[in-house]
XYZ file of C-alpha atoms in Angstrom:
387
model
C 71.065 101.655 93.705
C 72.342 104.213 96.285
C 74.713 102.579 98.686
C 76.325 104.047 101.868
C 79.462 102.682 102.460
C 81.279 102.704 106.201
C 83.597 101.421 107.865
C 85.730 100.496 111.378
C 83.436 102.131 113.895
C 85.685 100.242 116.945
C 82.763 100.369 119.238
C 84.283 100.140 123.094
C 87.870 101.711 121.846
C 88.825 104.778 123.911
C 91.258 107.931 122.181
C 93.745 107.415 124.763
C 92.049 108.090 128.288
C 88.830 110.184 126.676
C 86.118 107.146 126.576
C 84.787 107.609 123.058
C 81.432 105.893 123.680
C 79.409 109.495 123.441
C 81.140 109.845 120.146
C 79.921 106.493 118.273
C 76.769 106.861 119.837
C 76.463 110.704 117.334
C 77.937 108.800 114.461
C 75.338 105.913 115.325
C 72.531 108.676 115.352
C 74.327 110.780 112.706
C 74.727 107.695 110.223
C 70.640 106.658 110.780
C 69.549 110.656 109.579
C 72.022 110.187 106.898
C 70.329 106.999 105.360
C 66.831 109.078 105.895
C 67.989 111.809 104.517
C 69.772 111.053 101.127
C 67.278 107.840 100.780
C 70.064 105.349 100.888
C 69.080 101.765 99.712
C 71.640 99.620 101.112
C 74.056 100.316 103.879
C 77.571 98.245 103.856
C 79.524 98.098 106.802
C 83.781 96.868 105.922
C 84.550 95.389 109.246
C 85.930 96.294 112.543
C 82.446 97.021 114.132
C 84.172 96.389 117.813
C 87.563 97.478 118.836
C 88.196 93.844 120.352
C 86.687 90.802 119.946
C 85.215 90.461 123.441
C 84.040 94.105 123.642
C 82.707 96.199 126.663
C 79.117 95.206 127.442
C 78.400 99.167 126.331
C 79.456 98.714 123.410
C 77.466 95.936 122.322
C 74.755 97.483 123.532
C 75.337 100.279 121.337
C 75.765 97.934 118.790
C 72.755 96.526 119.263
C 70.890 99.896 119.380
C 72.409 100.487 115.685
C 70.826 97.351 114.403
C 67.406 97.938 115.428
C 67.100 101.545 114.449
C 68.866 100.375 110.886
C 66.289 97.805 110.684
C 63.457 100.020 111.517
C 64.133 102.235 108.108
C 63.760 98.805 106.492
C 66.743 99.988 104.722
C 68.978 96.418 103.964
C 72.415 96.384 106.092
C 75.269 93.982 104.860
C 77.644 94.144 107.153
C 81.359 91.974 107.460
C 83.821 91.198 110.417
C 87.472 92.496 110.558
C 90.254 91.647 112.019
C 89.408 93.481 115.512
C 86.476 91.938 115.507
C 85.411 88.122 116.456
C 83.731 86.490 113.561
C 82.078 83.724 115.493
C 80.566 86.299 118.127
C 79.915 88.753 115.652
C 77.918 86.511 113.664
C 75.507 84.672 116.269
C 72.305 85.076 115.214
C 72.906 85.792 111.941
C 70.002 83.597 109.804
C 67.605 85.160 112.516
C 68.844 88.601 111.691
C 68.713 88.446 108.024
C 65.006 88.431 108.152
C 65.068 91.886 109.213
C 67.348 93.184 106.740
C 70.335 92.988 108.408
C 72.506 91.040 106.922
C 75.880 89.747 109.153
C 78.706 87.970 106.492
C 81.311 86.531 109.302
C 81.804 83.142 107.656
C 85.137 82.347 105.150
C 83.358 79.436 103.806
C 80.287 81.444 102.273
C 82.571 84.547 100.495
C 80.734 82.760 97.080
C 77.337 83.136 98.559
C 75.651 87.035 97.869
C 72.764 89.141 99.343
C 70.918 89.361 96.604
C 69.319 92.791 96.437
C 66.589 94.551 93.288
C 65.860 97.874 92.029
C 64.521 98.788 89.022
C 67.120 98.251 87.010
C 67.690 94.253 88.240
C 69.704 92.291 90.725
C 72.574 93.931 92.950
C 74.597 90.725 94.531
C 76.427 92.122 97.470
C 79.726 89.790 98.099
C 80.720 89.634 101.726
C 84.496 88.938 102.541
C 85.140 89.027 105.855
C 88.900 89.306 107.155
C 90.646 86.372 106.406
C 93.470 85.591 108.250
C 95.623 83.461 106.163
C 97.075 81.145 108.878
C 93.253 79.939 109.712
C 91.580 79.861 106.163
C 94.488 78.326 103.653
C 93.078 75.044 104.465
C 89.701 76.459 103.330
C 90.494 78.074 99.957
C 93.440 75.257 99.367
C 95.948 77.730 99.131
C 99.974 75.821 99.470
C 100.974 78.802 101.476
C 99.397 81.182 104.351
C 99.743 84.694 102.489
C 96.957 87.607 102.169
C 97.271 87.383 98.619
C 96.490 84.170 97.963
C 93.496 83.583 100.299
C 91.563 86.958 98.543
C 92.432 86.001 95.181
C 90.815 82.648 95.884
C 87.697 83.791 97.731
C 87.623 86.622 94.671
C 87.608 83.516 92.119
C 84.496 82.097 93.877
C 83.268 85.508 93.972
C 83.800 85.470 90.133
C 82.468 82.023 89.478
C 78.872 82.655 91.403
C 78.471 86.034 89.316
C 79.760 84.753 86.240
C 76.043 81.990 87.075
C 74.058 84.363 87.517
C 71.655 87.144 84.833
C 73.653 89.250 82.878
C 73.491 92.455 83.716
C 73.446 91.523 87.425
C 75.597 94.240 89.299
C 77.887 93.340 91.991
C 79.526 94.934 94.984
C 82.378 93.548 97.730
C 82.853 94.119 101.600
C 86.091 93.132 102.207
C 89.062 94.178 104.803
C 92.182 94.167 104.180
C 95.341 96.129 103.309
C 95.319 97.465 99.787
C 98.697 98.456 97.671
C 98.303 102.043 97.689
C 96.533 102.887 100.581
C 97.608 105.085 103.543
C 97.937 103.551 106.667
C 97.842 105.046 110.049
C 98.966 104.204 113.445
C 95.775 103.092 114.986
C 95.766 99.879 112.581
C 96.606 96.548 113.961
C 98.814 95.053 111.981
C 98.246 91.882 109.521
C 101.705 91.681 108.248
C 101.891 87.868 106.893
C 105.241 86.522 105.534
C 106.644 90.243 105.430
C 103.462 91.117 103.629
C 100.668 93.211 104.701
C 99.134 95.122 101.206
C 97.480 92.906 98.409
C 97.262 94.163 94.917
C 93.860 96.213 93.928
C 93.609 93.762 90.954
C 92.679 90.779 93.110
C 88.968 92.689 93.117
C 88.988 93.257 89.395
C 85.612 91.896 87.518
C 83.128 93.508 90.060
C 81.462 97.299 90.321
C 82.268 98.034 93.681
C 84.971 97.100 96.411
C 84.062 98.591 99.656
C 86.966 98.112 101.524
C 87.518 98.356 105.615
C 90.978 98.266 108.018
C 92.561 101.400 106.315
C 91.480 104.304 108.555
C 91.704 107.146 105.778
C 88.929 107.399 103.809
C 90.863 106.819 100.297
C 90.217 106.048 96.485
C 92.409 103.463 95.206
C 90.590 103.803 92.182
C 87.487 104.758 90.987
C 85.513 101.099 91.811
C 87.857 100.536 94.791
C 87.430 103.234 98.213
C 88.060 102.700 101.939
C 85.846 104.671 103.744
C 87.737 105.019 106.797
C 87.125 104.995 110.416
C 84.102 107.686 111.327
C 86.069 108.852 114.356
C 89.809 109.466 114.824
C 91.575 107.013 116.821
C 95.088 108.134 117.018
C 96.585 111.568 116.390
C 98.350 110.211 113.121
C 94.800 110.659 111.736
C 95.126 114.374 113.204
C 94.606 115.212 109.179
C 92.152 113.591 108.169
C 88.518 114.072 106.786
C 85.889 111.809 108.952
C 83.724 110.800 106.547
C 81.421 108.179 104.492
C 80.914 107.185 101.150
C 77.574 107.726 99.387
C 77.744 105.398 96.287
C 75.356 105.340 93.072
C 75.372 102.340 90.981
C 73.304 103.286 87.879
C 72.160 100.281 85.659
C 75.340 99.738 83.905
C 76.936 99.568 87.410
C 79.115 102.631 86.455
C 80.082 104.222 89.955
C 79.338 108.207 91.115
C 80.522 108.620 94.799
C 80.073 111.582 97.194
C 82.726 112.174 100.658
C 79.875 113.262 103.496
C 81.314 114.256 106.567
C 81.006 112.742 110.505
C 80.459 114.505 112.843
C 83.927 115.692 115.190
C 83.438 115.685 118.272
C 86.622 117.602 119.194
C 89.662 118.646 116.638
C 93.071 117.180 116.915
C 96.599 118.752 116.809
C 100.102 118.257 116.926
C 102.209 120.777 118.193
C 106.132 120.877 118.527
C 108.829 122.441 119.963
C 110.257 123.915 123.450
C 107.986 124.318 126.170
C 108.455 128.241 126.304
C 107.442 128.153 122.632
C 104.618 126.463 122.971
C 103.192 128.530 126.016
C 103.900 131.672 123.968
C 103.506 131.377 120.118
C 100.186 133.206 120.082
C 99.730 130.984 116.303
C 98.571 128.201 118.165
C 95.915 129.688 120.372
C 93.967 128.136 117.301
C 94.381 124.603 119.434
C 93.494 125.627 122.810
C 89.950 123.547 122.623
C 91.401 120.794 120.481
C 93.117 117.179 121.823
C 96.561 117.854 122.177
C 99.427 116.007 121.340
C 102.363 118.098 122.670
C 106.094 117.072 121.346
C 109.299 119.243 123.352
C 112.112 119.228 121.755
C 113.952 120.626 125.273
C 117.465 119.586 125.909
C 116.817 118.901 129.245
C 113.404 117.766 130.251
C 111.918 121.061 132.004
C 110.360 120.755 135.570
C 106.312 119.474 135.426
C 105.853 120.088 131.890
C 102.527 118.321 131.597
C 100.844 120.460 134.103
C 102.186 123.653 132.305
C 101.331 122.395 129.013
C 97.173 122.077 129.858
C 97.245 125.302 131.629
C 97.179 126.623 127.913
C 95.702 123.464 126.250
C 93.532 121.840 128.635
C 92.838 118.515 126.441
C 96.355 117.477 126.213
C 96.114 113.932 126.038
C 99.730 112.827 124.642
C 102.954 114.681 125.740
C 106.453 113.245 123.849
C 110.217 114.175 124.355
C 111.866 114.451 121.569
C 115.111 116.778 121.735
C 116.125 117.765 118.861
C 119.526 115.636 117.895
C 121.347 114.210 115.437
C 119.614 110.926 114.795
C 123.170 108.586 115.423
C 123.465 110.387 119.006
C 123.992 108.212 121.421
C 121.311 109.818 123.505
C 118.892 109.833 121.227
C 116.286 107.678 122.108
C 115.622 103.347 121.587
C 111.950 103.698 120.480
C 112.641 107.073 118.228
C 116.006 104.991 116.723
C 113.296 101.606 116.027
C 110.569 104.154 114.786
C 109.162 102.964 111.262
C 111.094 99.716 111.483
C 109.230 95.738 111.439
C 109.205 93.404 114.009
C 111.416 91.515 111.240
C 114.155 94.418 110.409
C 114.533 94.818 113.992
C 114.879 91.174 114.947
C 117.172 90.864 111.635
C 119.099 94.293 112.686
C 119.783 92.122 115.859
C 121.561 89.093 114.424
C 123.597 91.167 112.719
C 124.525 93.165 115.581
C 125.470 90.350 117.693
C 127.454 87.885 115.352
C 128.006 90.352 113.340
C 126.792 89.356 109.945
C 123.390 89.666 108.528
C 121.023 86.440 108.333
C 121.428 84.748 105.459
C 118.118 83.631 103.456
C 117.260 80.242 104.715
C 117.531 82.153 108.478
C 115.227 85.446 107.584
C 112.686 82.792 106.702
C 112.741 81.258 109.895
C 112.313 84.693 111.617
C 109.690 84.953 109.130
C 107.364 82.086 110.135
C 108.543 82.796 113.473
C 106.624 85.754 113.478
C 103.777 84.217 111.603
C 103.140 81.644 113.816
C 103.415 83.792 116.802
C 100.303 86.476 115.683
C 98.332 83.427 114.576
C 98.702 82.163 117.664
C 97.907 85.625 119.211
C 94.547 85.445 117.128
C 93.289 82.102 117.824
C 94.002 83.117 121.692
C 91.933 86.245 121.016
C 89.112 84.499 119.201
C 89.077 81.569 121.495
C 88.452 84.318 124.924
């Protein structure tokens, strides 16, 4: 079975002030050809199909354009929430949809229950696990303690006990979204830190062919069963490096895994550039990024007089410009955000106990902050969901 595996199209999300819409709509048209072309049998889709969970009316319209031209191959879609999007919306209408092949898995409770798809060589069960955020589904897998861990290894165990029911030989494949130990984040992921944990082992999807994981925005192999495919389109210019692209999957009879990269389509390059203004408007090696988004960094000692306006003269699509003079990082003057840069909401808020009583919180109190900031994003979610 030949599977095309995507990922975190953020439908409605803008690349700082350039309205992305024109974009998604090529990778809409781009991913359609693609499942004509290289006679794709199933297409999975890991989550984060909106950029918010009440998204643009454009973008559901989009949306909805996707699901009709997918349905009109006749090629079967399974397809799962994330955490951008809103499982409830996402998934109204979804027993009316499945009879045209499209197949929307937004519900915790039915992780254990497959699409069910044949080829000649027998039954591929397709295992939908949407995000599951751990304050809202414990109660539901009967888990002691909110954690990402524990809530996928639990909906992986009912996984495990349907297959483990069903003919052997029957091949099996998981749409999940989450944060996997060894994969590369970037900064246009929201974060699902739990209990100072974001990343869950890649054992948790051991005993099935194919993990086709979503959140990540780097297409990646964690290993050879186990691939993000990444976001289609870059969001944020920490992605400036990256390789847009899908995976084509082959599951032969045995369910051993071949896998192809195949590239989306760009609809402009990205670059970084850094150092003084003056450098910048001369160095005739980066006349390479004159037609390319631009995220300009100066390293000036002094902020120089209407730098942005200088700066597109040479690279018109300058979208980001940063100050960053170059100093010793304990300078007084260097700045708060580049001193906090890399650090937690929990170092930071521990990093500020210590700095006013000066001592460090003990154990008992770094828990507190701990479920302090748990309760506070579940709360933030339940908001979100509830709009």
């Amino acid at each position: 079975m030949r599977l095309l595996h995507t990922s975190d199209w953020h439908l409605g999300r803008a690349f700082h002030r350039v309205n992305m819409l024109g974009a998604q709509t090529e990778f809409i048209g781009h991913l359609v050809a693609t499942v004509r072309e290289k006679a794709v049998d199933a297409v999975v889709v890991s989550g984060d199909v909106y950029d918010r969970a009440v998204p643009p009316l454009a973008a559901v319209e989009l949306f909805d354009d996707a699901l009709h031209r997918l349905a009109e191959l006749g090629v079967p879609t399974v397809m799962i929430s994330g955490n951008h999007d809103s499982a409830r919306r996402l998934g109204v209408g979804a027993g009316l949809i499945d009879r045209a092949g499209i197949h929307l898995r937004t519900d915790p409770a039915a992780v254990g229950t497959p699409v069910v798809l044949t080829d000649a060589h027998g039954d591929v069960a397709f295992y939908g696990l949407p995000y599951l955020e751990p304050a809202l589904v414990k109660d539901e897998f009967a888990v002691p303690r909110a954690g990402h861990e524990a809530v996928l290894a639990a909906a992986m165990d009912r996984v495990r006990a349907d297959l483990a029911g069903r003919a052997p030989g029957t091949r099996s494949v998981v749409l999940a979204h989450a944060f996997v130990t060894g994969g590369e984040a970037s900064d246009s992921e929201r974060d699902i830190t739990v209990g100072g944990v974001a990343a869950v082992p890649a054992g948790v999807f051991d005993g099935v062919d194919y993990t086709a994981l979503g959140h990540l925005h780097g297409c990646q192999r964690i290993s050879e069963r186990v691939r993000y495919s990444g976001s289609p389109l870059a969001y944020s210019f920490s992605e400036t490096d990256h390789r847009k692209s899908m995976w084509l999957v082959d599951l032969d009879a045995e369910g051993t895994v071949t896998a192809e990269r195949l590239d989306c389509p760009v609809p402009r390059p990205l670059a970084r550039v850094r150092g003084t203004l003056e450098e910048l408007l001369e160095d005739p090696a980066l006349s390479r990024h004159e037609d390319a988004w631009v995220e300009a960094t100066l390293t000036d000692a002094v902020r120089p007089a209407d730098p942005m306006a200088r700066i597109a003269a040479r690279f018109p699509h300058t979208l980001s410009l940063v100050f960053a003079p170059d100093r010793a990082p304990d300078d007084p003057a260097v700045s708060y955000a580049r001193r906090l840069a890399g650090r937690s909401d929990q170092q930071i808020a521990e990093d500020f106990v210590a700095h006013v009583r000066g001592a460090a919180p003990d154990e008992r109190e770094t828990v507190v902050l701990r479920d302090a900031f748990d309760a506070v994003r579940a709360d933030d979610v339940v908001r979100e969901v509830a709009r």
